[in-house]
XYZ file of C-alpha atoms in Angstrom:
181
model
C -47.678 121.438 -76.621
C -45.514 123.399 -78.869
C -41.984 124.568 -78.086
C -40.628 127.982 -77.631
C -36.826 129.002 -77.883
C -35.553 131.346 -75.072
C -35.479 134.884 -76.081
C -32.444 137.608 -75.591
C -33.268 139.331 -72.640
C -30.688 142.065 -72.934
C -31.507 143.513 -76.231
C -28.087 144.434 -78.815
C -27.047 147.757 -77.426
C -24.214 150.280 -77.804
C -22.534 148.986 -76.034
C -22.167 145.662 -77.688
C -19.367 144.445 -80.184
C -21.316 144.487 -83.405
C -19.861 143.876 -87.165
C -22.178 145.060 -90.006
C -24.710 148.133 -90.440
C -27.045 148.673 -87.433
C -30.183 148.803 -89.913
C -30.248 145.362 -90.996
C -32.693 143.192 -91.114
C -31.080 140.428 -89.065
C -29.167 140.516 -86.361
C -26.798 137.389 -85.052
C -26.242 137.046 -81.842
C -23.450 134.898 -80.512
C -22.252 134.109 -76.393
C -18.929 132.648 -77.297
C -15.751 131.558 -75.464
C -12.367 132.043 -76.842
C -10.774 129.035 -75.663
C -13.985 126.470 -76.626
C -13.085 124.430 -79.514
C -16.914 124.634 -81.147
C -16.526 128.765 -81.262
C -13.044 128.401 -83.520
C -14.432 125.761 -85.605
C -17.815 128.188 -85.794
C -15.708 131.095 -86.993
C -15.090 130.467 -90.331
C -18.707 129.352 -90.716
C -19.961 132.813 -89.279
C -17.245 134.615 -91.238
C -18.540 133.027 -94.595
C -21.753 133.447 -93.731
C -21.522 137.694 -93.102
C -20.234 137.768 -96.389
C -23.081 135.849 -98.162
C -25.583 138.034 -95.985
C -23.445 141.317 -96.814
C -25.731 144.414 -95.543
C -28.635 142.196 -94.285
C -26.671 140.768 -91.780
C -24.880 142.601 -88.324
C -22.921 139.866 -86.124
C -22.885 141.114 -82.204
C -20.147 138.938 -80.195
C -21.204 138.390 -76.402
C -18.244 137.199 -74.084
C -19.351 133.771 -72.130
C -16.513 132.490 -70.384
C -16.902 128.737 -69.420
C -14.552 129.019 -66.660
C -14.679 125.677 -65.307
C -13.419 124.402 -68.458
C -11.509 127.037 -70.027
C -8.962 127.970 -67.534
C -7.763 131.234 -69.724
C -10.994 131.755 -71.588
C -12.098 135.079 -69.293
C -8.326 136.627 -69.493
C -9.033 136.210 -73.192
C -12.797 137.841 -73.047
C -10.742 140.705 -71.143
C -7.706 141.095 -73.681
C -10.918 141.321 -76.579
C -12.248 143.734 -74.279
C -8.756 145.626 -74.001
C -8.194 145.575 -77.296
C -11.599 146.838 -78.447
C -10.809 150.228 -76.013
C -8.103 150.695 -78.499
C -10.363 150.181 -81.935
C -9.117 146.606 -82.334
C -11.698 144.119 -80.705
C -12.494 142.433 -84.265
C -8.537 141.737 -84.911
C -8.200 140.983 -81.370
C -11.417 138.674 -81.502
C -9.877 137.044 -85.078
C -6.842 136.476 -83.420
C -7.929 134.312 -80.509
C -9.844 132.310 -81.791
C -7.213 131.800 -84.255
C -4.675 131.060 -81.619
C -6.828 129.156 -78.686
C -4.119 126.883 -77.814
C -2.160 129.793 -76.718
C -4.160 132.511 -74.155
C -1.847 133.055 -71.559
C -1.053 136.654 -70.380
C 2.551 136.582 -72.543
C 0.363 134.907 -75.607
C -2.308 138.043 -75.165
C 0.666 140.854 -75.106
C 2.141 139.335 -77.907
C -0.835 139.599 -80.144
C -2.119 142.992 -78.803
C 2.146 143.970 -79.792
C 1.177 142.256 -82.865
C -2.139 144.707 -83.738
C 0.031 147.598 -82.358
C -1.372 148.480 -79.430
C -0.295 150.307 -76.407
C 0.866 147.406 -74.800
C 1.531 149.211 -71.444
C -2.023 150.162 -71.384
C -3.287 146.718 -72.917
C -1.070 144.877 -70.053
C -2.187 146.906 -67.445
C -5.915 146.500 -68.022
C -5.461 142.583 -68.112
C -3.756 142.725 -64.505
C -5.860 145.290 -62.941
C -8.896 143.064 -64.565
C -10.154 146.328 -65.887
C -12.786 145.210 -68.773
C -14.076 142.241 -66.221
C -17.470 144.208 -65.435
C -18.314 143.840 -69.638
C -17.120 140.131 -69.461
C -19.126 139.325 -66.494
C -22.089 141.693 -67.656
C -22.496 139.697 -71.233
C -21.871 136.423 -68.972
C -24.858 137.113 -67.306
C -26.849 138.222 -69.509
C -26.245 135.367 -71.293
C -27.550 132.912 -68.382
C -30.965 135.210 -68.231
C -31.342 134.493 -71.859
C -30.972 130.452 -71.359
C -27.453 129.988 -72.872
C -26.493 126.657 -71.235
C -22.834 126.498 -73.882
C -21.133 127.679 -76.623
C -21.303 129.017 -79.051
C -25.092 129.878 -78.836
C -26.530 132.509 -81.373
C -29.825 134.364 -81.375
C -31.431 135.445 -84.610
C -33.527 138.594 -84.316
C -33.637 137.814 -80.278
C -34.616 134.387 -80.598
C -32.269 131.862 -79.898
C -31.494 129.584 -83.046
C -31.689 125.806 -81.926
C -31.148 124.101 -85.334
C -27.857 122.927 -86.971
C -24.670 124.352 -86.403
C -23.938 124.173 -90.075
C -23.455 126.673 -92.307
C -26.433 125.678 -94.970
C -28.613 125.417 -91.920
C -27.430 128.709 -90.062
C -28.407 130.299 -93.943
C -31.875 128.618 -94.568
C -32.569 130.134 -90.687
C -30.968 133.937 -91.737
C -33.038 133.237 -94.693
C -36.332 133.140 -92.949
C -35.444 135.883 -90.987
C -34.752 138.238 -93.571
C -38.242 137.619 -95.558
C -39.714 137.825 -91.892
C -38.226 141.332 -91.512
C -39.344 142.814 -95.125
């Protein structure tokens, strides 16, 4: 009996966060958590890895707060979401992960002060809970796709159950770009 990987079962839309042209040939999905150690330590690797892929590559960031053990990791999935009303979700997103020792409501206004914000409007959101409906929407579809953690990525809707290494995250974008030609 052979062994199938879950597939996406929301498929990248508008209305995801995406980085990187909407034509290419690969597309990285990843349900993260701000506050979970594994998705800062991924970051670099990812980061390194869009540049190696350049225009074959577009990274789509999927909030999955693990609320049981991240006590400030859905404010944070808000504040991304906050910040990416304003143009900024991918300094917002760099910045937490960046800073996941520090994701309190203060931390959050600091750093949306810090990207220049509106920080009336950016505060406001958080404490009305405004952007929860897109946290708790990529949450979800997250659990119908199978993601048990994080970080978990899906390459071209498939989710990627090798190595979380960044030769092994390459020789799997690899494939998947000579698949797509």
């Amino acid at each position: 009996m052979s062994y199938t990987p879950p597939s996406l079962t929301v498929p990248v839309g508008p209305a995801d966060w995406a980085a990187g042209p909407a034509h290419a040939p690969v597309t990285l999905v990843e349900y993260g958590d701000f506050e979970c150690p594994h998705c800062g330590a991924m970051e670099p690797v990812i980061r390194s890895l869009r540049e190696w892929a350049g225009d074959n590559l577009r990274f789509v960031f999927r909030h999955f707060p693990l609320t049981g053990s991240h006590p400030y990791a859905e404010l944070a999935a808000e504040a991304a979401e906050a910040a990416g009303a304003q143009g900024a979700f991918w300094p917002m997103h760099d910045l937490l992960l960046a800073n996941q020792q520090a994701l309190t409501l203060p931390d959050l206004e600091r750093y949306a002060a810090h990207l220049g914000l509106d920080t009336r409007a950016f505060t406001t959101a958080l404490e009305q809970h405004t952007y929860q409906p897109e946290v708790q929407a990529d949450f979800m579809s997250g659990v119908r796709s199978g993601v048990g953690g994080t970080p978990t990525f899906y390459i071209n809707g498939v989710r990627y159950d090798g190595d979380y290494d960044e030769e092994a995250l390459k020789r799997a974008i690899q494939k998947a770009i000579r698949l797509a030609r």
